[in-house]
Tab-separated table of C-alpha atoms in Angstrom:
chain	number	residue	atom	x	y	z
U	1	UNK	CA	0.000	0.000	0.000
U	2	UNK	CA	2.946	2.345	0.567
U	3	UNK	CA	3.329	2.626	-3.233
U	4	UNK	CA	0.081	4.587	-3.353
U	5	UNK	CA	0.065	8.302	-2.389
U	6	UNK	CA	-2.345	7.640	0.481
U	7	UNK	CA	-1.564	10.865	2.335
U	8	UNK	CA	-2.095	12.976	-0.779
U	9	UNK	CA	-5.395	11.178	-1.332
U	10	UNK	CA	-6.391	11.820	2.307
U	11	UNK	CA	-5.714	15.540	1.751
U	12	UNK	CA	-7.033	16.130	-1.752
U	13	UNK	CA	-10.065	13.803	-1.967
U	14	UNK	CA	-12.009	15.817	0.682
U	15	UNK	CA	-10.856	19.126	-0.828
U	16	UNK	CA	-11.834	17.973	-4.348
U	17	UNK	CA	-15.171	16.685	-3.057
U	18	UNK	CA	-15.739	20.030	-1.322
U	19	UNK	CA	-15.149	21.941	-4.547
U	20	UNK	CA	-17.487	19.530	-6.369
U	21	UNK	CA	-20.179	20.120	-3.737
U	22	UNK	CA	-19.772	23.904	-4.198
U	23	UNK	CA	-20.484	23.482	-7.901
U	24	UNK	CA	-23.983	22.109	-7.158
U	25	UNK	CA	-25.035	25.727	-6.668
U	26	UNK	CA	-28.039	26.969	-4.678
U	27	UNK	CA	-30.299	25.260	-2.159
U	28	UNK	CA	-32.565	23.876	-4.877
U	29	UNK	CA	-29.823	21.225	-5.318
U	30	UNK	CA	-29.397	20.657	-1.564
U	31	UNK	CA	-30.168	16.875	-1.704
U	32	UNK	CA	-27.431	16.414	-4.326
U	33	UNK	CA	-25.007	18.510	-2.269
U	34	UNK	CA	-25.666	16.363	0.795
U	35	UNK	CA	-25.170	13.095	-1.091
U	36	UNK	CA	-21.935	14.289	-2.731
U	37	UNK	CA	-20.656	15.556	0.636
U	38	UNK	CA	-21.339	12.208	2.304
U	39	UNK	CA	-19.713	10.316	-0.569
U	40	UNK	CA	-16.652	12.599	-0.369
U	41	UNK	CA	-16.404	12.199	3.413
U	42	UNK	CA	-16.680	8.394	3.197
U	43	UNK	CA	-14.109	8.240	0.368
U	44	UNK	CA	-11.780	10.471	2.398
U	45	UNK	CA	-12.091	8.103	5.355
U	46	UNK	CA	-11.621	4.923	3.305
U	47	UNK	CA	-8.234	6.058	1.966
U	48	UNK	CA	-7.000	6.559	5.564
U	49	UNK	CA	-7.886	2.981	6.606
U	50	UNK	CA	-4.836	1.465	4.785
U	51	UNK	CA	-2.647	3.947	6.707
U	52	UNK	CA	-3.623	2.178	9.925
U	53	UNK	CA	-3.764	-1.358	8.528
U	54	UNK	CA	-0.425	-1.000	6.722
U	55	UNK	CA	1.380	0.852	9.511
U	56	UNK	CA	4.503	-0.861	10.872
U	57	UNK	CA	4.173	-0.440	14.654
U	58	UNK	CA	7.783	-1.512	15.242
U	59	UNK	CA	9.130	1.549	13.403
U	60	UNK	CA	9.335	4.958	15.064
U	61	UNK	CA	10.206	6.963	11.950
U	62	UNK	CA	8.080	8.410	9.156
U	63	UNK	CA	6.066	6.074	6.952
U	64	UNK	CA	4.035	6.537	3.721
U	65	UNK	CA	6.511	9.313	2.818
U	66	UNK	CA	5.892	11.435	-0.293
U	67	UNK	CA	8.418	13.980	-1.574
U	68	UNK	CA	8.232	16.314	-4.555
U	69	UNK	CA	9.694	19.741	-5.407
U	70	UNK	CA	7.242	22.568	-4.818
U	71	UNK	CA	9.230	25.828	-4.873
U	72	UNK	CA	12.822	24.712	-5.640
U	73	UNK	CA	14.266	28.222	-5.462
U	74	UNK	CA	13.593	28.377	-1.712
U	75	UNK	CA	14.031	24.637	-1.135
U	76	UNK	CA	10.330	24.264	-0.267
U	77	UNK	CA	9.035	20.754	-0.879
U	78	UNK	CA	5.731	18.929	-0.952
U	79	UNK	CA	6.926	16.537	1.758
U	80	UNK	CA	4.432	14.286	3.538
U	81	UNK	CA	4.752	11.441	6.032
U	82	UNK	CA	3.196	10.103	9.215
U	83	UNK	CA	4.570	8.377	12.293
U	84	UNK	CA	2.789	6.674	15.185
U	85	UNK	CA	1.887	10.079	16.641
U	86	UNK	CA	0.329	11.730	13.593
U	87	UNK	CA	-1.226	8.765	11.753
U	88	UNK	CA	-4.027	8.281	14.272
U	89	UNK	CA	-5.101	11.926	13.923
U	90	UNK	CA	-5.379	11.650	10.142
U	91	UNK	CA	-7.743	8.689	10.620
U	92	UNK	CA	-9.663	10.442	13.438
U	93	UNK	CA	-10.091	13.606	11.349
U	94	UNK	CA	-11.443	11.661	8.354
U	95	UNK	CA	-13.838	9.765	10.652
U	96	UNK	CA	-15.129	12.937	12.327
U	97	UNK	CA	-15.792	14.484	8.890
U	98	UNK	CA	-18.382	11.761	8.199
U	99	UNK	CA	-19.981	12.511	11.586
U	100	UNK	CA	-20.298	16.268	10.930
U	101	UNK	CA	-21.718	15.776	7.426
U	102	UNK	CA	-24.344	13.423	8.880
U	103	UNK	CA	-24.957	15.785	11.832
U	104	UNK	CA	-25.917	18.682	9.530
U	105	UNK	CA	-28.002	16.532	7.179
U	106	UNK	CA	-31.450	17.847	8.173
U	107	UNK	CA	-30.540	20.747	10.445
U	108	UNK	CA	-28.828	22.956	7.856
U	109	UNK	CA	-31.383	24.294	5.365
U	110	UNK	CA	-29.639	27.449	4.104
U	111	UNK	CA	-26.485	27.473	1.961
U	112	UNK	CA	-26.277	23.688	2.305
U	113	UNK	CA	-23.623	23.191	-0.387
U	114	UNK	CA	-21.367	25.868	1.086
U	115	UNK	CA	-21.761	24.422	4.595
U	116	UNK	CA	-20.869	20.880	3.538
U	117	UNK	CA	-18.027	22.070	1.304
U	118	UNK	CA	-16.470	24.068	4.156
U	119	UNK	CA	-16.205	20.932	6.306
U	120	UNK	CA	-14.785	18.793	3.496
U	121	UNK	CA	-12.163	21.372	2.548
U	122	UNK	CA	-11.238	21.874	6.212
U	123	UNK	CA	-10.887	18.095	6.624
U	124	UNK	CA	-8.357	17.926	3.794
U	125	UNK	CA	-6.431	20.924	5.134
U	126	UNK	CA	-6.236	19.406	8.620
U	127	UNK	CA	-4.938	16.125	7.200
U	128	UNK	CA	-2.297	18.276	5.524
U	129	UNK	CA	-1.287	19.694	8.923
U	130	UNK	CA	-0.913	16.247	10.478
U	131	UNK	CA	1.147	14.853	7.579
U	132	UNK	CA	3.352	17.818	6.523
U	133	UNK	CA	7.108	17.383	6.924
U	134	UNK	CA	7.998	20.726	5.337
U	135	UNK	CA	7.755	23.833	7.537
U	136	UNK	CA	6.161	26.098	4.921
U	137	UNK	CA	3.754	23.382	3.757
U	138	UNK	CA	2.727	22.897	7.395
U	139	UNK	CA	2.261	26.656	7.820
U	140	UNK	CA	0.130	26.956	4.665
U	141	UNK	CA	-2.202	24.163	5.832
U	142	UNK	CA	-2.139	25.510	9.415
U	143	UNK	CA	-3.315	28.953	8.309
U	144	UNK	CA	-5.681	27.820	5.549
U	145	UNK	CA	-7.609	25.604	7.986
U	146	UNK	CA	-8.676	28.764	9.868
U	147	UNK	CA	-10.700	30.047	6.921
U	148	UNK	CA	-13.404	27.319	6.670
U	149	UNK	CA	-13.907	27.286	10.446
U	150	UNK	CA	-14.111	31.096	10.514
U	151	UNK	CA	-16.848	30.921	7.840
U	152	UNK	CA	-18.692	28.066	9.563
U	153	UNK	CA	-18.926	30.065	12.802
U	154	UNK	CA	-19.537	33.426	11.111
U	155	UNK	CA	-22.212	32.300	8.603
U	156	UNK	CA	-24.110	29.437	10.303
U	157	UNK	CA	-23.522	30.351	13.967
U	158	UNK	CA	-25.738	31.894	16.634
U	159	UNK	CA	-26.699	35.493	17.416
U	160	UNK	CA	-23.147	36.641	18.301
U	161	UNK	CA	-21.486	34.599	15.564
U	162	UNK	CA	-19.567	37.482	13.952
U	163	UNK	CA	-17.992	38.502	17.278
U	164	UNK	CA	-17.071	34.883	18.092
U	165	UNK	CA	-15.623	34.226	14.621
U	166	UNK	CA	-13.596	37.450	14.664
U	167	UNK	CA	-12.236	36.743	18.155
U	168	UNK	CA	-11.285	33.187	17.128
U	169	UNK	CA	-9.513	34.459	14.004
U	170	UNK	CA	-7.588	37.262	15.757
U	171	UNK	CA	-6.345	35.046	18.592
U	172	UNK	CA	-5.119	32.277	16.302
U	173	UNK	CA	-3.662	34.662	13.704
U	174	UNK	CA	-1.562	36.484	16.305
U	175	UNK	CA	-0.042	33.202	17.478
U	176	UNK	CA	0.617	32.112	13.906
U	177	UNK	CA	2.651	35.241	13.072
U	178	UNK	CA	5.141	34.426	15.842
U	179	UNK	CA	5.229	30.848	14.568
U	180	UNK	CA	6.200	32.135	11.104
U	181	UNK	CA	9.083	34.171	12.598
U	182	UNK	CA	10.360	31.006	14.308
U	183	UNK	CA	10.181	29.124	10.992
U	184	UNK	CA	12.245	31.855	9.282
U	185	UNK	CA	14.888	31.664	12.034
U	186	UNK	CA	15.128	27.869	11.680
U	187	UNK	CA	15.389	28.193	7.892
U	188	UNK	CA	18.513	30.371	8.183
U	189	UNK	CA	19.966	28.300	11.045
U	190	UNK	CA	19.700	25.129	8.960
U	191	UNK	CA	21.450	26.646	5.963
U	192	UNK	CA	18.320	27.052	3.873
U	193	UNK	CA	16.174	24.008	4.679
U	194	UNK	CA	12.476	23.953	5.493
U	195	UNK	CA	12.530	20.229	6.330
U	196	UNK	CA	11.048	19.701	9.795
U	197	UNK	CA	13.146	16.528	10.190
U	198	UNK	CA	16.315	18.559	9.449
U	199	UNK	CA	15.285	21.088	12.082
U	200	UNK	CA	15.068	18.276	14.645
U	201	UNK	CA	18.864	17.837	14.288
U	202	UNK	CA	19.861	21.507	14.610
U	203	UNK	CA	22.436	22.293	17.342
U	204	UNK	CA	20.906	25.463	18.796
U	205	UNK	CA	22.193	27.188	21.968
U	206	UNK	CA	19.865	27.401	24.982
U	207	UNK	CA	18.944	31.107	24.735
U	208	UNK	CA	17.854	30.964	21.055
U	209	UNK	CA	16.091	27.666	21.863
U	210	UNK	CA	14.083	29.419	24.561
U	211	UNK	CA	13.016	32.188	22.137
U	212	UNK	CA	12.043	29.604	19.503
U	213	UNK	CA	10.167	27.608	22.150
U	214	UNK	CA	8.264	30.705	23.341
U	215	UNK	CA	7.252	31.566	19.755
U	216	UNK	CA	5.955	28.014	19.296
U	217	UNK	CA	4.296	28.111	22.729
U	218	UNK	CA	2.212	31.199	21.934
U	219	UNK	CA	1.112	29.767	18.559
U	220	UNK	CA	0.197	26.344	19.916
U	221	UNK	CA	-1.115	27.446	23.341
U	222	UNK	CA	-3.802	29.538	21.625
U	223	UNK	CA	-4.865	26.526	19.559
U	224	UNK	CA	-4.995	24.040	22.487
U	225	UNK	CA	-6.161	26.414	24.157
U	226	UNK	CA	-4.116	26.726	27.359
U	227	UNK	CA	-4.948	29.049	30.227
U	228	UNK	CA	-4.885	32.117	30.029
U	229	UNK	CA	-5.308	32.342	26.202
U	230	UNK	CA	-8.461	30.194	26.286
U	231	UNK	CA	-11.159	32.864	26.287
U	232	UNK	CA	-11.948	32.583	22.557
U	233	UNK	CA	-13.008	28.932	22.858
U	234	UNK	CA	-16.262	29.186	24.892
U	235	UNK	CA	-17.493	31.998	22.609
U	236	UNK	CA	-16.615	30.019	19.469
U	237	UNK	CA	-18.303	26.857	20.764
U	238	UNK	CA	-21.465	28.598	21.918
U	239	UNK	CA	-21.963	30.429	18.627
U	240	UNK	CA	-20.824	27.661	16.250
U	241	UNK	CA	-23.387	25.309	14.678
U	242	UNK	CA	-23.305	21.746	16.028
U	243	UNK	CA	-20.969	20.508	13.277
U	244	UNK	CA	-18.578	23.391	13.903
U	245	UNK	CA	-18.438	22.622	17.626
U	246	UNK	CA	-17.793	18.929	16.918
U	247	UNK	CA	-14.862	19.615	14.561
U	248	UNK	CA	-13.422	22.363	16.745
U	249	UNK	CA	-13.406	20.107	19.820
U	250	UNK	CA	-12.553	16.805	18.142
U	251	UNK	CA	-9.829	18.025	15.757
U	252	UNK	CA	-9.234	21.790	15.996
U	253	UNK	CA	-7.885	21.721	19.568
U	254	UNK	CA	-5.545	18.832	18.678
U	255	UNK	CA	-3.608	20.967	16.167
U	256	UNK	CA	-1.890	22.967	18.914
U	257	UNK	CA	-1.120	19.895	21.002
U	258	UNK	CA	0.274	18.132	17.927
U	259	UNK	CA	2.493	21.176	17.282
U	260	UNK	CA	4.191	20.684	20.662
U	261	UNK	CA	5.210	17.134	19.693
U	262	UNK	CA	6.273	17.945	16.122
U	263	UNK	CA	8.018	21.289	16.790
U	264	UNK	CA	8.539	22.379	20.413
U	265	UNK	CA	9.928	19.202	22.007
U	266	UNK	CA	12.190	17.911	19.191
U	267	UNK	CA	13.475	21.300	17.913
U	268	UNK	CA	13.976	22.938	21.331
U	269	UNK	CA	14.543	19.989	23.716
U	270	UNK	CA	16.715	21.876	26.211
U	271	UNK	CA	14.272	24.789	26.345
U	272	UNK	CA	11.413	22.281	26.732
U	273	UNK	CA	13.066	20.809	29.808
U	274	UNK	CA	14.057	24.235	31.117
U	275	UNK	CA	10.492	25.565	30.855
U	276	UNK	CA	8.646	22.314	31.642
U	277	UNK	CA	7.754	23.520	35.156
U	278	UNK	CA	6.093	26.634	33.718
U	279	UNK	CA	4.003	24.549	31.267
U	280	UNK	CA	3.037	22.086	34.013
U	281	UNK	CA	1.790	24.973	36.206
U	282	UNK	CA	-0.310	26.377	33.326
U	283	UNK	CA	-1.666	22.873	32.641
U	284	UNK	CA	-2.641	22.304	36.276
U	285	UNK	CA	-4.406	25.695	36.380
U	286	UNK	CA	-6.408	24.573	33.321
U	287	UNK	CA	-7.208	21.218	34.939
U	288	UNK	CA	-8.228	22.559	38.369
U	289	UNK	CA	-9.409	26.166	37.933
U	290	UNK	CA	-11.253	25.634	34.650
U	291	UNK	CA	-13.019	22.655	36.258
U	292	UNK	CA	-14.518	25.064	38.797
U	293	UNK	CA	-15.437	27.485	35.999
U	294	UNK	CA	-17.282	24.657	34.198
U	295	UNK	CA	-19.207	23.886	37.381
U	296	UNK	CA	-20.988	27.268	37.438
U	297	UNK	CA	-22.050	27.387	33.776
U	298	UNK	CA	-25.747	27.742	32.951
U	299	UNK	CA	-25.252	27.064	29.225
U	300	UNK	CA	-24.643	23.385	28.309
U	301	UNK	CA	-22.360	24.208	25.395
U	302	UNK	CA	-20.273	26.539	27.535
U	303	UNK	CA	-19.968	23.868	30.197
U	304	UNK	CA	-18.661	21.289	27.703
U	305	UNK	CA	-16.367	23.931	26.145
U	306	UNK	CA	-14.758	24.619	29.529
U	307	UNK	CA	-14.510	20.882	30.201
U	308	UNK	CA	-12.561	20.609	26.911
U	309	UNK	CA	-10.023	23.149	28.195
U	310	UNK	CA	-9.633	21.105	31.394
U	311	UNK	CA	-9.193	17.866	29.427
U	312	UNK	CA	-6.621	19.454	27.106
U	313	UNK	CA	-4.763	20.611	30.241
U	314	UNK	CA	-4.153	16.907	30.866
U	315	UNK	CA	-2.621	16.636	27.403
U	316	UNK	CA	-0.043	19.414	27.868
U	317	UNK	CA	0.677	18.129	31.392
U	318	UNK	CA	1.460	14.692	29.959
U	319	UNK	CA	3.770	16.060	27.255
U	320	UNK	CA	6.047	17.911	29.683
U	321	UNK	CA	6.635	15.120	32.197
U	322	UNK	CA	8.898	13.441	29.598
U	323	UNK	CA	7.897	9.836	30.157
U	324	UNK	CA	6.491	7.375	27.625
U	325	UNK	CA	3.502	6.634	29.868
U	326	UNK	CA	2.653	10.337	30.202
U	327	UNK	CA	2.969	11.189	26.494
U	328	UNK	CA	1.063	8.082	25.382
U	329	UNK	CA	-1.611	8.878	27.971
U	330	UNK	CA	-1.853	12.429	26.608
U	331	UNK	CA	-2.196	11.109	23.043
U	332	UNK	CA	-4.893	8.638	24.124
U	333	UNK	CA	-6.654	11.516	25.877
U	334	UNK	CA	-6.556	13.561	22.641
U	335	UNK	CA	-8.169	10.770	20.615
U	336	UNK	CA	-10.709	9.979	23.337
U	337	UNK	CA	-11.601	13.663	23.606
U	338	UNK	CA	-12.314	13.583	19.867
U	339	UNK	CA	-14.957	10.887	20.377
U	340	UNK	CA	-16.417	12.092	23.693
U	341	UNK	CA	-16.511	15.865	23.181
U	342	UNK	CA	-17.821	15.374	19.636
U	343	UNK	CA	-20.612	13.206	21.036
U	344	UNK	CA	-21.383	15.662	23.867
U	345	UNK	CA	-21.738	18.570	21.436
U	346	UNK	CA	-23.888	16.451	19.141
U	347	UNK	CA	-26.174	15.520	22.067
U	348	UNK	CA	-26.554	19.189	22.994
U	349	UNK	CA	-27.269	19.940	19.326
U	350	UNK	CA	-30.003	17.269	19.266
U	351	UNK	CA	-31.787	19.008	22.155
U	352	UNK	CA	-31.170	22.488	20.746
U	353	UNK	CA	-32.715	21.518	17.393
U	354	UNK	CA	-35.923	20.632	19.227
U	355	UNK	CA	-36.155	23.292	21.958
U	356	UNK	CA	-33.865	26.067	20.565
U	357	UNK	CA	-32.259	26.615	23.933
U	358	UNK	CA	-28.934	25.553	25.457
U	359	UNK	CA	-29.820	26.737	28.955
U	360	UNK	CA	-29.824	23.957	31.562
U	361	UNK	CA	-32.735	25.673	33.344
U	362	UNK	CA	-34.970	25.221	30.275
U	363	UNK	CA	-34.814	21.436	30.565
U	364	UNK	CA	-35.652	18.752	33.124
U	365	UNK	CA	-37.235	15.311	32.830
U	366	UNK	CA	-35.998	14.717	29.277
U	367	UNK	CA	-35.716	10.983	30.049
U	368	UNK	CA	-39.510	10.804	30.100
U	369	UNK	CA	-39.846	11.844	26.463
U	370	UNK	CA	-36.439	10.829	25.004
U	371	UNK	CA	-35.411	7.543	26.725
U	372	UNK	CA	-33.083	6.286	23.946
U	373	UNK	CA	-31.337	9.641	23.788
U	374	UNK	CA	-31.034	9.798	27.599
U	375	UNK	CA	-29.313	6.384	27.703
U	376	UNK	CA	-26.704	7.304	25.080
U	377	UNK	CA	-26.193	10.802	26.534
U	378	UNK	CA	-25.507	9.155	29.910
U	379	UNK	CA	-22.678	7.053	28.426
U	380	UNK	CA	-20.954	10.113	26.992
U	381	UNK	CA	-21.484	12.108	30.191
U	382	UNK	CA	-19.845	9.283	32.165
U	383	UNK	CA	-16.973	9.166	29.652
U	384	UNK	CA	-16.579	12.945	30.009
U	385	UNK	CA	-16.283	12.403	33.763
U	386	UNK	CA	-13.624	9.692	33.243
U	387	UNK	CA	-15.593	6.553	34.137
U	388	UNK	CA	-13.494	3.330	33.932
U	389	UNK	CA	-14.250	1.191	30.832
U	390	UNK	CA	-14.799	4.353	28.769
U	391	UNK	CA	-12.130	6.067	26.682
U	392	UNK	CA	-12.271	9.108	28.973
U	393	UNK	CA	-10.667	7.130	31.793
U	394	UNK	CA	-7.698	5.560	29.983
U	395	UNK	CA	-5.720	8.675	29.023
U	396	UNK	CA	-6.336	10.489	32.305
U	397	UNK	CA	-5.359	7.387	34.304
U	398	UNK	CA	-2.102	7.004	32.345
U	399	UNK	CA	-1.189	10.668	32.863
U	400	UNK	CA	-2.024	10.528	36.606
U	401	UNK	CA	0.025	7.324	36.953
U	402	UNK	CA	2.993	9.031	35.273
U	403	UNK	CA	2.459	12.103	37.488
U	404	UNK	CA	2.765	9.952	40.643
U	405	UNK	CA	6.281	8.991	39.500
U	406	UNK	CA	7.043	12.582	38.502
U	407	UNK	CA	5.739	14.460	41.562
U	408	UNK	CA	3.116	13.349	44.075
U	409	UNK	CA	1.487	16.775	44.442
U	410	UNK	CA	1.230	17.229	40.680
U	411	UNK	CA	-0.567	13.866	40.646
U	412	UNK	CA	-2.944	14.970	43.434
U	413	UNK	CA	-3.894	18.160	41.567
U	414	UNK	CA	-4.281	16.274	38.284
U	415	UNK	CA	-6.438	13.590	39.921
U	416	UNK	CA	-8.765	16.274	41.299
U	417	UNK	CA	-10.026	16.655	37.730
U	418	UNK	CA	-11.739	13.251	38.012
U	419	UNK	CA	-13.784	14.642	40.917
U	420	UNK	CA	-14.457	17.962	39.192
U	421	UNK	CA	-15.307	16.198	35.923
U	422	UNK	CA	-17.851	14.005	37.691
U	423	UNK	CA	-19.274	17.045	39.503
U	424	UNK	CA	-19.966	19.279	36.490
U	425	UNK	CA	-20.858	16.469	34.051
U	426	UNK	CA	-23.244	14.539	36.288
U	427	UNK	CA	-24.841	17.656	37.772
U	428	UNK	CA	-25.640	18.926	34.286
U	429	UNK	CA	-27.015	15.502	33.305
U	430	UNK	CA	-29.170	15.284	36.443
U	431	UNK	CA	-30.746	18.707	35.913
U	432	UNK	CA	-31.377	18.190	32.190
U	433	UNK	CA	-32.439	14.546	32.033
U	434	UNK	CA	-33.853	13.387	35.382
U	435	UNK	CA	-36.925	14.415	37.389
U	436	UNK	CA	-40.463	15.186	36.308
U	437	UNK	CA	-41.178	16.828	32.953
U	438	UNK	CA	-40.264	20.438	33.598
U	439	UNK	CA	-42.266	22.320	30.970
U	440	UNK	CA	-44.342	22.169	27.790
U	441	UNK	CA	-41.263	22.153	25.533
U	442	UNK	CA	-39.847	19.040	27.193
U	443	UNK	CA	-43.279	17.384	27.109
U	444	UNK	CA	-43.415	17.820	23.326
U	445	UNK	CA	-39.929	16.406	22.639
U	446	UNK	CA	-39.558	13.456	20.268
U	447	UNK	CA	-36.871	10.835	20.738
U	448	UNK	CA	-33.875	10.586	18.396
U	449	UNK	CA	-34.507	9.450	14.838
U	450	UNK	CA	-32.566	6.777	12.941
U	451	UNK	CA	-29.871	9.166	11.677
U	452	UNK	CA	-29.207	10.640	15.133
U	453	UNK	CA	-29.219	7.178	16.726
U	454	UNK	CA	-26.699	5.880	14.158
U	455	UNK	CA	-24.306	8.789	14.808
U	456	UNK	CA	-24.475	8.367	18.586
U	457	UNK	CA	-24.231	4.563	18.360
U	458	UNK	CA	-21.025	4.753	16.277
U	459	UNK	CA	-19.477	7.249	18.719
U	460	UNK	CA	-20.591	5.040	21.644
U	461	UNK	CA	-18.868	2.005	20.092
U	462	UNK	CA	-15.656	4.020	19.631
U	463	UNK	CA	-15.802	5.305	23.229
U	464	UNK	CA	-16.271	1.803	24.678
U	465	UNK	CA	-13.789	0.160	22.282
U	466	UNK	CA	-11.045	2.571	23.325
U	467	UNK	CA	-12.005	2.249	27.001
U	468	UNK	CA	-11.963	-1.565	26.994
U	469	UNK	CA	-9.094	-2.224	24.563
U	470	UNK	CA	-6.760	0.800	24.337
U	471	UNK	CA	-3.799	-1.315	23.191
U	472	UNK	CA	-4.972	-0.985	19.576
U	473	UNK	CA	-4.150	2.720	19.878
U	474	UNK	CA	-1.130	2.660	22.217
U	475	UNK	CA	0.825	0.058	20.233
U	476	UNK	CA	0.795	2.359	17.185
U	477	UNK	CA	2.318	5.313	19.047
U	478	UNK	CA	4.792	3.431	21.260
U	479	UNK	CA	7.874	3.354	18.973
U	480	UNK	CA	7.436	6.987	17.853
U	481	UNK	CA	7.022	8.235	21.444
U	482	UNK	CA	10.169	6.365	22.536
U	483	UNK	CA	12.093	7.873	19.598
U	484	UNK	CA	10.899	11.355	20.574
U	485	UNK	CA	11.922	10.873	24.214
U	486	UNK	CA	15.389	9.611	23.237
U	487	UNK	CA	15.756	12.683	21.037
U	488	UNK	CA	14.629	15.094	23.776
U	489	UNK	CA	16.920	13.445	26.354
U	490	UNK	CA	20.038	14.204	24.248
U	491	UNK	CA	21.081	17.805	24.823
U	492	UNK	CA	21.846	19.753	21.654
U	493	UNK	CA	24.175	22.096	23.528
U	494	UNK	CA	26.733	19.563	24.772
């Protein structure tokens, strides 16, 4: 299978399908646009399956590599490849694209072709981010992926959609400009190479490493988002349509975390170790403080948005403890968060489509009118709280276990998130789902239809599969994580 350009197909099939969907024109052709979008999403996912099936788990280096000249004058290449860290995110992204196309099937009635096309094009661009091995190619995909999400929030979002979209764009653009400066510095340091793998070998002194690390940190911290540059996320989630929230949580937040592993740790290993304490403090603030912030939210979407920040705090905490268990736990947490947060936002979208409110106070007794929905929503709420046997438990448990070896008090603070997660998740569920029917709107609710049930059932299977048998995921990343740690452990200064 490695003879086929699978990564190029994973990038360009969704983008091509998106452009084809755009050509269907106005809403009179909406059924055709939907069918083409679904076909494009499924095709985009199918070409990623051989990446997983054909992946050699014993190798830590890049696989399925593609290399072609792009702009020879500046030594910029179309250079693609995946290792055990990035391959899983290409597959996850393609899978989530099918979910968001299906999620907007009936809900989106205006500008249907443009809506579907935006998600397909963004899917291809994000696959480009996860598989780029050239710095400029990575940057082009990194920046271009902002545009579809900006349009999705700004065109199909809620009442304050323009404000939320503009805030999202400004925050991420500011971080990206510093990232570009760091790329230019590395280009000149390497003697005119934009190869990310070449940059991994650069002997850079500690002070320049720290400046490069800080430039990367600002760019990637905004994307994660880490405290205190997290304030754009709740606004973006609340205003985004359901599909936008799913992609933003399941894939968008992973781009920053992935950047730490592809750029910050291998290019600036000494600075990473020097500043690890600072990152761990920021991560623990996200885990503990943001958990309390989530607890007081009255809006369901805002609550899940803040819970995402807390969960991503676990990810950055795991990265900077420099142990295989911690980094693998953080990666498992990223994939699990893709399933669980995507499902949580879809569940909230299901209720919003019927009642047109996200306020917890407007619900109560939903189990009486939507029993099938209540059962599935409970599974995802438990996974969000980190219940054993769900995917939400595995990553957090691995990171906490690594934290016990690293520092007992770091482990205590990290473990508090399991209590906070249970508190805000289960309290929301209790107020929305249990009790007597609260009002006329709840009384008139209809249970999930076949399409909604299928989406939630697939996400439920993924959540339980990862919770019960995580080895399928961890064995893929093991060799690459060990290679990364060996690289970070060798000082570039001495």
